[in-house]
Short mmCIF file of C-alpha atoms in Angstrom, two decimals:
data_model
loop_
_atom_site.label_atom_id
_atom_site.label_comp_id
_atom_site.label_asym_id
_atom_site.label_seq_id
_atom_site.Cartn_x
_atom_site.Cartn_y
_atom_site.Cartn_z
CA MET A 1 33.65 62.28 -68.74
CA LYS A 2 31.47 64.12 -66.23
CA ILE A 3 28.20 62.83 -64.90
CA SER A 4 25.49 65.54 -64.73
CA ARG A 5 23.77 66.16 -61.30
CA VAL A 6 20.44 64.82 -62.83
CA HIS A 7 22.07 61.54 -63.65
CA GLN A 8 23.72 61.39 -60.24
CA LEU A 9 20.30 61.77 -58.55
CA GLU A 10 18.68 59.12 -60.69
CA LEU A 11 21.62 56.65 -59.89
CA PHE A 12 21.50 57.34 -56.01
CA GLY A 13 17.61 57.11 -56.13
CA GLY A 14 17.72 53.73 -57.98
CA GLU A 15 20.28 52.20 -55.56
CA ARG A 16 18.12 53.47 -52.63
CA ARG A 17 14.97 51.81 -54.06
CA LYS A 18 16.93 48.66 -54.72
CA ASN A 19 18.14 48.58 -51.13
CA ASN A 20 14.76 49.26 -49.73
CA LEU A 21 13.35 46.39 -51.89
CA ILE A 22 15.93 44.04 -50.50
CA MET A 23 15.16 45.14 -46.97
CA MET A 24 11.42 44.68 -47.39
CA LYS A 25 12.10 41.15 -48.76
CA LYS A 26 14.15 40.25 -45.64
CA ILE A 27 11.43 41.54 -43.44
CA PHE A 28 8.73 39.59 -45.21
CA LEU A 29 10.96 36.57 -45.12
CA PHE A 30 11.61 36.90 -41.35
CA ALA A 31 7.92 37.47 -40.68
CA PHE A 32 7.07 34.47 -42.64
CA LEU A 33 9.54 32.25 -40.87
CA PHE A 34 8.42 33.69 -37.45
CA LEU A 35 4.68 32.96 -38.06
CA LEU A 36 5.74 29.51 -39.46
CA CYS A 37 7.69 28.62 -36.18
CA ILE A 38 4.61 29.91 -34.12
CA ASN A 39 2.22 27.69 -36.14
CA ILE A 40 4.62 24.68 -35.90
CA SER A 41 5.02 25.14 -32.09
CA CYS A 42 1.25 25.51 -31.65
CA ALA A 43 0.67 22.45 -33.73
CA TYR A 44 3.09 20.44 -31.54
CA SER A 45 2.39 22.06 -28.18
CA GLU A 46 0.35 20.03 -25.63
CA SER A 47 -0.55 20.07 -22.02
CA LYS A 48 0.98 17.40 -19.70
CA ILE A 49 -0.86 15.92 -16.82
CA THR A 50 0.60 13.33 -14.46
CA LEU A 51 -1.75 10.73 -13.07
CA ALA A 52 -0.67 8.72 -10.05
CA GLU A 53 -2.64 6.07 -8.01
CA LEU A 54 -2.52 6.05 -4.22
CA ASN A 55 -4.21 2.79 -3.07
CA GLY A 56 -3.91 1.15 0.34
CA THR A 57 -2.76 2.27 3.74
CA VAL A 58 -1.25 5.77 4.10
CA GLY A 59 2.28 5.02 5.15
CA VAL A 60 5.96 5.89 4.61
CA GLN A 61 6.08 4.30 1.12
CA MET A 62 3.09 6.24 -0.02
CA GLU A 63 4.58 9.59 1.47
CA GLU A 64 7.87 8.99 -0.51
CA PHE A 65 5.99 8.16 -3.73
CA VAL A 66 3.97 11.41 -3.37
CA LYS A 67 7.08 13.45 -3.01
CA GLN A 68 8.83 11.78 -5.97
CA VAL A 69 5.74 12.42 -8.23
CA ILE A 70 5.61 16.15 -7.37
CA LYS A 71 9.30 16.52 -7.79
CA ASN A 72 9.27 14.81 -11.16
CA SER A 73 6.30 16.99 -12.25
CA GLU A 74 8.00 20.17 -11.31
CA GLU A 75 11.05 19.26 -13.24
CA ASN A 76 8.96 18.34 -16.24
CA ASN A 77 6.95 21.56 -15.88
CA ASP A 78 3.60 19.70 -16.07
CA ASP A 79 0.34 21.53 -16.10
CA LEU A 80 -1.43 19.46 -13.48
CA ILE A 81 -0.95 16.48 -11.07
CA ILE A 82 -3.80 14.11 -10.32
CA PHE A 83 -3.67 11.77 -7.52
CA GLN A 84 -6.20 8.93 -7.73
CA LEU A 85 -6.83 8.10 -3.99
CA ASP A 86 -8.52 5.04 -2.44
CA THR A 87 -7.39 4.45 1.24
CA PRO A 88 -8.91 3.36 4.60
CA GLY A 89 -6.50 5.72 6.45
CA GLY A 90 -3.09 5.21 7.92
CA LEU A 91 -0.20 6.88 9.80
CA VAL A 92 -0.60 10.51 11.09
CA GLU A 93 3.07 11.35 10.28
CA SER A 94 2.89 9.92 6.86
CA MET A 95 -0.41 11.96 6.25
CA ARG A 96 1.34 15.08 7.42
CA GLY A 97 4.19 14.59 5.07
CA ILE A 98 1.86 14.07 2.08
CA VAL A 99 -0.11 17.17 3.01
CA GLN A 100 3.07 19.19 3.26
CA SER A 101 4.23 18.04 -0.14
CA ILE A 102 0.98 19.01 -1.69
CA LEU A 103 0.87 22.37 -0.08
CA SER A 104 4.42 23.23 -1.17
CA SER A 105 3.95 21.92 -4.66
CA LYS A 106 4.54 24.38 -7.62
CA ILE A 107 2.27 22.52 -9.83
CA PRO A 108 -1.62 22.40 -9.20
CA VAL A 109 -2.54 19.16 -7.50
CA ALA A 110 -5.96 17.47 -7.87
CA VAL A 111 -7.04 14.57 -5.62
CA TRP A 112 -9.80 12.40 -6.98
CA ILE A 113 -11.54 9.46 -5.44
CA PRO A 114 -12.56 6.88 -8.13
CA LYS A 115 -15.68 5.06 -8.22
CA GLY A 116 -15.91 2.56 -5.31
CA GLY A 117 -13.11 4.26 -3.53
CA ARG A 118 -12.98 6.13 -0.25
CA ALA A 119 -10.82 8.65 1.47
CA ALA A 120 -11.30 7.67 5.10
CA SER A 121 -9.44 8.82 8.16
CA ALA A 122 -5.99 10.14 6.88
CA GLY A 123 -7.30 10.17 3.36
CA ALA A 124 -9.77 12.96 4.29
CA PHE A 125 -6.86 15.21 5.09
CA ILE A 126 -5.15 14.48 1.84
CA VAL A 127 -8.19 15.38 -0.20
CA GLN A 128 -8.56 18.73 1.68
CA ALA A 129 -5.02 19.60 1.01
CA ALA A 130 -5.42 19.43 -2.76
CA HIS A 131 -5.87 22.60 -4.85
CA VAL A 132 -8.82 20.76 -6.50
CA ALA A 133 -10.69 18.14 -4.42
CA ALA A 134 -12.88 15.80 -6.43
CA MET A 135 -14.91 12.60 -5.98
CA ALA A 136 -16.70 10.09 -8.29
CA PRO A 137 -20.17 9.08 -7.68
CA GLY A 138 -20.46 6.08 -5.29
CA THR A 139 -17.64 7.18 -3.03
CA ASN A 140 -17.29 8.53 0.50
CA ILE A 141 -14.95 10.76 2.51
CA GLY A 142 -14.55 11.33 6.28
CA ALA A 143 -14.53 9.16 9.38
CA ALA A 144 -11.36 10.81 10.57
CA HIS A 145 -11.64 10.43 14.27
CA PRO A 146 -8.33 9.13 15.79
CA VAL A 147 -8.41 5.52 17.00
CA VAL A 148 -5.97 2.93 18.30
CA ALA A 149 -4.81 0.09 16.04
CA SER A 150 -7.68 -2.11 17.18
CA GLY A 151 -10.21 0.42 15.97
CA GLU A 152 -11.25 1.55 19.53
CA ASN A 153 -11.33 5.28 20.52
CA ILE A 154 -8.29 6.58 22.49
CA GLN A 155 -9.16 6.95 26.10
CA GLY A 156 -8.63 9.72 28.63
CA ASP A 157 -6.81 13.06 28.20
CA MET A 158 -4.74 11.69 25.32
CA ASN A 159 -7.93 11.48 23.09
CA LYS A 160 -8.59 15.10 23.63
CA LYS A 161 -5.00 16.14 22.83
CA VAL A 162 -4.92 14.13 19.62
CA VAL A 163 -8.29 15.31 18.48
CA ASN A 164 -7.48 18.95 19.10
CA ASP A 165 -4.19 18.61 17.20
CA LEU A 166 -5.91 17.02 14.22
CA LYS A 167 -8.65 19.55 14.20
CA ALA A 168 -6.13 22.34 14.12
CA GLN A 169 -4.37 20.62 11.20
CA MET A 170 -7.67 20.23 9.34
CA ARG A 171 -8.64 23.92 9.96
CA SER A 172 -5.33 25.21 8.66
CA VAL A 173 -5.66 23.16 5.46
CA VAL A 174 -9.45 23.86 4.80
CA GLN A 175 -9.03 27.65 5.47
CA LEU A 176 -6.27 27.75 2.82
CA ARG A 177 -8.43 26.10 0.29
CA GLY A 178 -11.62 27.97 1.23
CA ARG A 179 -13.69 24.95 2.04
CA ASN A 180 -16.34 24.17 4.79
CA GLN A 181 -14.37 24.28 8.01
CA GLU A 182 -17.26 23.21 10.20
CA ILE A 183 -18.03 20.02 8.35
CA ALA A 184 -14.27 19.29 8.03
CA GLU A 185 -13.91 19.39 11.83
CA LYS A 186 -16.96 17.15 12.28
CA MET A 187 -15.19 14.44 10.27
CA ILE A 188 -12.66 14.29 13.10
CA GLU A 189 -14.75 15.09 16.23
CA GLU A 190 -17.94 13.17 15.28
CA SER A 191 -16.46 10.85 12.68
CA ILE A 192 -19.04 11.68 10.04
CA SER A 193 -18.74 10.35 6.47
CA LEU A 194 -20.12 11.99 3.43
CA THR A 195 -21.07 10.67 -0.06
CA ALA A 196 -19.84 12.59 -3.14
CA SER A 197 -23.11 14.53 -3.59
CA GLU A 198 -23.27 15.48 0.18
CA ALA A 199 -19.57 16.52 0.12
CA LEU A 200 -20.32 18.75 -2.83
CA LYS A 201 -23.28 20.28 -1.19
CA GLU A 202 -21.43 21.01 1.98
CA LYS A 203 -18.56 22.48 -0.05
CA VAL A 204 -16.03 19.87 1.31
CA ILE A 205 -15.01 19.18 -2.36
CA ASP A 206 -15.04 21.13 -5.57
CA ILE A 207 -15.98 18.72 -8.30
CA ILE A 208 -17.91 15.44 -8.96
CA ALA A 209 -16.43 13.59 -11.88
CA GLY A 210 -17.01 10.06 -13.03
CA ASP A 211 -13.84 9.60 -14.97
CA ILE A 212 -10.51 11.29 -15.57
CA GLN A 213 -11.65 12.98 -18.86
CA ALA A 214 -14.62 14.47 -17.12
CA LEU A 215 -12.41 15.58 -14.23
CA ILE A 216 -9.87 17.19 -16.60
CA LYS A 217 -12.69 19.02 -18.38
CA ALA A 218 -14.06 20.30 -15.11
CA ILE A 219 -10.67 21.47 -13.89
CA SER A 220 -9.99 23.42 -17.05
CA GLY A 221 -10.33 27.08 -16.44
CA ARG A 222 -10.28 26.93 -12.72
CA ARG A 223 -8.13 29.39 -10.66
CA VAL A 224 -6.22 28.12 -7.74
CA LYS A 225 -3.81 29.53 -5.23
CA ILE A 226 -0.26 28.33 -5.27
CA ASP A 227 1.87 29.94 -2.54
CA SER A 228 0.69 33.59 -2.69
CA ARG A 229 -0.25 33.86 -6.37
CA LEU A 230 -3.33 32.93 -8.27
CA VAL A 231 -2.84 30.53 -11.17
CA ASN A 232 -5.30 29.74 -13.99
CA ILE A 233 -5.39 26.15 -14.93
CA ASN A 234 -5.84 26.19 -18.78
CA PHE A 235 -5.03 23.23 -21.12
CA GLN A 236 -4.02 23.03 -24.84
CA GLU A 237 -6.31 21.32 -27.25
CA LYS A 238 -3.94 18.36 -27.10
CA ILE A 239 -3.60 16.87 -23.52
CA ARG A 240 -1.16 14.08 -22.70
CA VAL A 241 -1.87 12.13 -19.53
CA LEU A 242 1.39 10.53 -18.22
CA LYS A 243 0.81 7.73 -15.73
CA SER A 244 3.22 7.47 -12.87
CA GLU A 245 3.31 4.16 -10.94
CA MET A 246 5.34 2.68 -8.02
CA SER A 247 8.01 0.25 -9.06
CA PHE A 248 7.54 -3.46 -8.32
CA GLY A 249 9.65 -3.22 -5.11
CA GLU A 250 7.63 -0.24 -4.00
CA LYS A 251 4.39 -1.95 -4.71
CA ILE A 252 5.49 -4.92 -2.49
CA ILE A 253 6.56 -2.58 0.27
CA GLN A 254 3.19 -0.83 0.08
CA PHE A 255 1.46 -4.19 0.20
CA VAL A 256 3.18 -5.51 3.23
CA SER A 257 2.86 -2.31 5.06
CA SER A 258 -0.75 -2.89 5.46
CA PRO A 259 -1.42 -3.65 9.19
CA GLU A 260 -3.47 -6.81 8.32
CA ILE A 261 -0.92 -8.19 5.91
CA ALA A 262 2.06 -7.42 8.13
CA TYR A 263 0.20 -9.12 11.09
CA LEU A 264 -0.60 -12.16 8.96
CA LEU A 265 2.90 -12.54 7.58
CA LEU A 266 4.47 -12.07 11.06
CA SER A 267 2.13 -14.78 12.55
CA GLY A 268 2.51 -17.25 9.71
CA GLY A 269 6.22 -16.84 9.62
CA MET A 270 6.67 -17.41 13.34
CA MET A 271 4.41 -20.48 13.34
CA ALA A 272 6.24 -22.02 10.41
CA ILE A 273 9.71 -21.52 11.85
CA PHE A 274 8.54 -22.91 15.26
CA PHE A 275 7.27 -26.07 13.61
CA GLU A 276 10.46 -26.46 11.80
CA ILE A 277 12.51 -26.13 15.01
CA ILE A 278 10.41 -28.63 16.96
CA THR A 279 9.89 -31.12 14.09
CA PRO A 280 13.07 -30.88 11.90
CA GLY A 281 13.64 -32.97 8.92
CA GLY A 282 12.92 -30.75 5.96
CA PHE A 283 13.82 -27.12 4.79
CA MET A 284 10.63 -25.97 2.98
CA LEU A 285 8.74 -25.02 6.00
CA GLY A 286 11.46 -23.08 7.53
CA THR A 287 12.28 -21.31 4.27
CA VAL A 288 8.77 -20.26 3.75
CA GLY A 289 8.53 -19.12 7.31
CA GLY A 290 11.80 -17.14 7.04
CA VAL A 291 10.53 -15.38 3.92
CA MET A 292 7.23 -14.59 5.50
CA LEU A 293 8.89 -13.31 8.62
CA LEU A 294 11.29 -11.01 6.64
CA LEU A 295 8.36 -9.63 4.63
CA GLY A 296 6.39 -9.04 7.91
CA ALA A 297 9.49 -7.27 9.31
CA ILE A 298 9.65 -4.98 6.39
CA GLY A 299 5.98 -4.08 6.90
CA LEU A 300 6.49 -3.39 10.61
CA LYS A 301 9.40 -1.19 9.78
CA MET A 302 6.93 1.07 7.86
CA LEU A 303 4.46 1.03 10.80
CA PRO A 304 4.49 2.08 14.40
CA PHE A 305 4.52 -1.14 16.32
CA ASN A 306 4.70 -2.33 19.97
CA TRP A 307 7.26 -4.98 21.05
CA ALA A 308 4.77 -6.27 23.63
CA GLY A 309 2.37 -7.19 20.76
CA ILE A 310 5.15 -9.17 19.02
CA LEU A 311 6.03 -11.12 22.17
CA LEU A 312 2.35 -11.90 22.94
CA ILE A 313 1.93 -13.25 19.35
CA ALA A 314 5.12 -15.43 19.70
CA ALA A 315 4.03 -16.66 23.08
CA GLY A 316 0.57 -17.60 21.78
CA ILE A 317 2.07 -19.41 18.75
CA ILE A 318 4.54 -21.34 21.01
CA LEU A 319 1.83 -22.52 23.29
CA MET A 320 -0.30 -23.80 20.37
CA VAL A 321 2.68 -25.53 18.59
CA VAL A 322 3.76 -27.20 21.93
CA ASP A 323 0.15 -28.36 22.38
CA VAL A 324 0.31 -30.25 19.02
CA VAL A 325 3.87 -31.72 19.58
CA ALA A 326 3.27 -32.68 23.30
CA GLY A 327 -0.25 -33.92 22.73
CA THR A 328 -1.81 -32.00 25.68
CA MET A 329 -5.36 -32.50 24.09
CA GLY A 330 -5.94 -28.77 23.32
CA VAL A 331 -5.34 -27.38 26.77
CA LEU A 332 -2.35 -25.20 25.69
CA THR A 333 -4.26 -24.12 22.57
CA LEU A 334 -7.18 -22.77 24.67
CA VAL A 335 -4.47 -20.68 26.56
CA GLY A 336 -2.49 -19.73 23.45
CA LEU A 337 -5.43 -18.40 21.32
CA PRO A 338 -6.36 -15.55 23.71
CA VAL A 339 -2.70 -14.59 24.10
CA PHE A 340 -2.31 -14.55 20.22
CA CYS A 341 -5.36 -12.25 19.94
CA LEU A 342 -4.07 -9.89 22.57
CA GLY A 343 -0.85 -9.83 20.57
CA GLY A 344 -2.69 -8.69 17.43
CA ILE A 345 -4.59 -5.96 19.45
CA PHE A 346 -1.44 -4.48 21.16
CA LEU A 347 0.80 -4.85 18.01
CA PHE A 348 0.16 -1.39 16.51
CA ARG A 349 -0.66 0.52 19.70
CA ALA A 350 2.24 2.86 19.47
CA PRO A 351 2.70 6.65 18.99
CA GLY A 352 2.06 7.75 15.35
CA GLY A 353 -0.65 5.14 14.73
CA GLU A 354 -3.66 7.31 15.84
CA MET A 355 -5.28 7.03 12.48
CA LEU A 356 -4.15 3.45 11.80
CA SER A 357 -6.69 0.71 12.41
CA ILE A 358 -6.61 -3.15 12.16
CA SER A 359 -9.97 -4.84 12.10
CA LEU A 360 -10.88 -6.91 15.09
CA SER A 361 -12.84 -9.15 12.94
CA PHE A 362 -9.69 -9.98 11.02
CA ILE A 363 -7.81 -10.84 14.12
CA THR A 364 -10.80 -12.99 15.36
CA GLY A 365 -10.93 -14.65 11.89
CA ILE A 366 -7.26 -15.63 12.04
CA ALA A 367 -7.66 -16.91 15.62
CA ILE A 368 -10.72 -19.04 14.70
CA ALA A 369 -8.83 -20.47 11.77
CA LEU A 370 -5.81 -21.41 13.83
CA GLY A 371 -8.12 -22.81 16.60
CA ILE A 372 -9.84 -25.10 13.93
CA CYS A 373 -6.37 -26.20 12.60
CA PHE A 374 -4.96 -27.00 16.00
CA ALA A 375 -8.23 -28.63 16.95
CA PHE A 376 -7.90 -30.88 13.96
CA CYS A 377 -4.35 -31.71 14.89
CA ALA A 378 -5.51 -32.64 18.43
CA TYR A 379 -8.17 -35.03 16.94
CA LEU A 380 -5.60 -36.75 14.90
CA ILE A 381 -3.47 -37.23 17.94
CA VAL A 382 -6.28 -38.70 19.92
CA LYS A 383 -7.24 -40.91 17.00
CA GLY A 384 -3.53 -42.09 16.85
CA PHE A 385 -3.48 -43.02 20.48
CA LYS A 386 -6.46 -45.36 19.97
CA ARG A 387 -5.18 -46.86 16.85
CA LYS A 388 -3.42 -50.45 16.98
CA ILE A 389 0.32 -50.30 16.74
CA THR A 390 1.46 -51.77 13.41
CA THR A 391 5.10 -51.16 13.58
CA GLY A 392 8.11 -52.38 15.64
CA THR A 393 8.11 -55.19 18.05
CA GLN A 394 4.97 -53.93 19.64
CA GLY A 395 3.18 -54.22 16.35
CA MET A 396 4.10 -57.96 16.04
CA ILE A 397 2.16 -59.00 19.09
CA GLY A 398 -0.73 -61.37 18.05
CA LEU A 399 0.75 -62.08 14.53
CA GLU A 400 1.17 -65.69 13.25
CA VAL A 401 4.76 -66.76 12.67
CA LYS A 402 6.60 -69.85 11.24
CA ILE A 403 9.33 -71.33 13.44
CA ILE A 404 12.43 -72.23 11.47
CA SER A 405 14.58 -73.20 14.42
CA ASP A 406 13.75 -74.80 17.87
CA LEU A 407 12.71 -72.17 20.50
CA ASN A 408 12.92 -72.52 24.28
CA GLU A 409 12.88 -70.33 27.31
CA SER A 410 16.65 -69.87 27.57
CA GLU A 411 17.90 -69.66 23.96
CA LEU A 412 16.76 -67.54 21.11
CA GLY A 413 15.52 -69.25 17.95
CA GLN A 414 14.40 -68.01 14.48
CA VAL A 415 10.90 -67.29 13.15
CA VAL A 416 9.48 -65.85 9.85
CA CYS A 417 6.87 -63.15 10.02
CA HIS A 418 5.77 -61.15 6.91
CA GLY A 419 8.62 -62.57 4.93
CA GLU A 420 11.18 -61.27 7.50
CA ILE A 421 13.36 -63.50 9.82
CA TRP A 422 13.14 -62.55 13.49
CA ARG A 423 14.96 -63.89 16.56
CA ALA A 424 12.58 -65.09 19.21
CA LYS A 425 12.25 -67.29 22.35
CA SER A 426 9.56 -69.31 23.92
CA GLU A 427 7.65 -68.12 26.96
CA SER A 428 7.31 -71.80 28.32
CA GLY A 429 8.53 -75.00 27.07
CA VAL A 430 10.23 -76.04 23.80
CA ILE A 431 8.72 -75.29 20.37
CA ASN A 432 9.99 -77.43 17.55
CA SER A 433 10.96 -76.00 14.08
CA GLY A 434 8.48 -76.26 11.35
CA SER A 435 5.41 -75.45 13.50
CA SER A 436 3.32 -72.29 13.30
CA GLY A 437 1.53 -70.22 15.80
#
């Protein structure tokens, strides 16, 4: 049976329409699934922001923590890093390390000073290094003039060298971020300090924000420069803030690396160990002193310190302890206290501590407390000398006894005193048993 040409055309045309219809269905199904995936991804997409607190002295531990936070954020492809900063200052080398980490970050970095906080000394450099510099009302920034550990200005040509070096560091950072170079240099040269409103007016910072939500809202839409490219900071409707914190061990190291705490632990530990050595008989004082000394040593490892300061502190404590033990009526304490204070002043006078300060009032307060303590000990010693002896043979002089065997000048007899039997002899003549006297 032969199929006519007309029927063949109809057959082929029907198959073509059928194939086209199947193809259209596939295209519509693919488009539907594609749009569905986009909607699902949009529904579950969110912006990730890492928030990390930087509190206390700028030191080695803080530097390592900042590096780790930035590294983790880059690996997680976060949209923003916010460092919440509150510091009185710290080490120049650690400050340089933190600034370098922020400048080399592939993620936009904002540094924000929370309410009641400050970014003094080394902290001012960290704020200026950020892509976005922000402060809350009631905060201050500046006072970045280099000092020695006692808080005094560096003397002579060294002061000029250090100031010029820090000014160059500040200029390089401020120029990169497009902020006010003149005011930033005055923070170092004239040690000026600015409030949040003053800093914004002088274009030292970019934003004033009272809390994290206000800060994120103010940052959204800003354009910052990362390396040589401009990056827009845009967030999704859903924002997840991930808080990054130091571990317990890191927090302890950060705490003991404060100059005041390290000084207190070192002094207290030395004193406890010296007392334990001179007046043995227990283990608690020595154990506590050893722990304090160990924690103080950990703090010193994170700080630039001077061995002369440690030796002076030890010498001052030895003099005061010997004063109490030997009973020299406070003479050695009067010598030991000034030596102890000098040790505190010289302890952190070392290269690298140009922006590290320890309060003279803190050293003076500890010295006064120790002076009162040792003066009280001297008072107890003097009072003890005047007190009547109540123990041993000396303490029995003048007490009434009952004679239970005859006493004479050549042979010992027995007497009863306070319910105890003692051997005694007469100074003159014979005393018969049974008598009292």
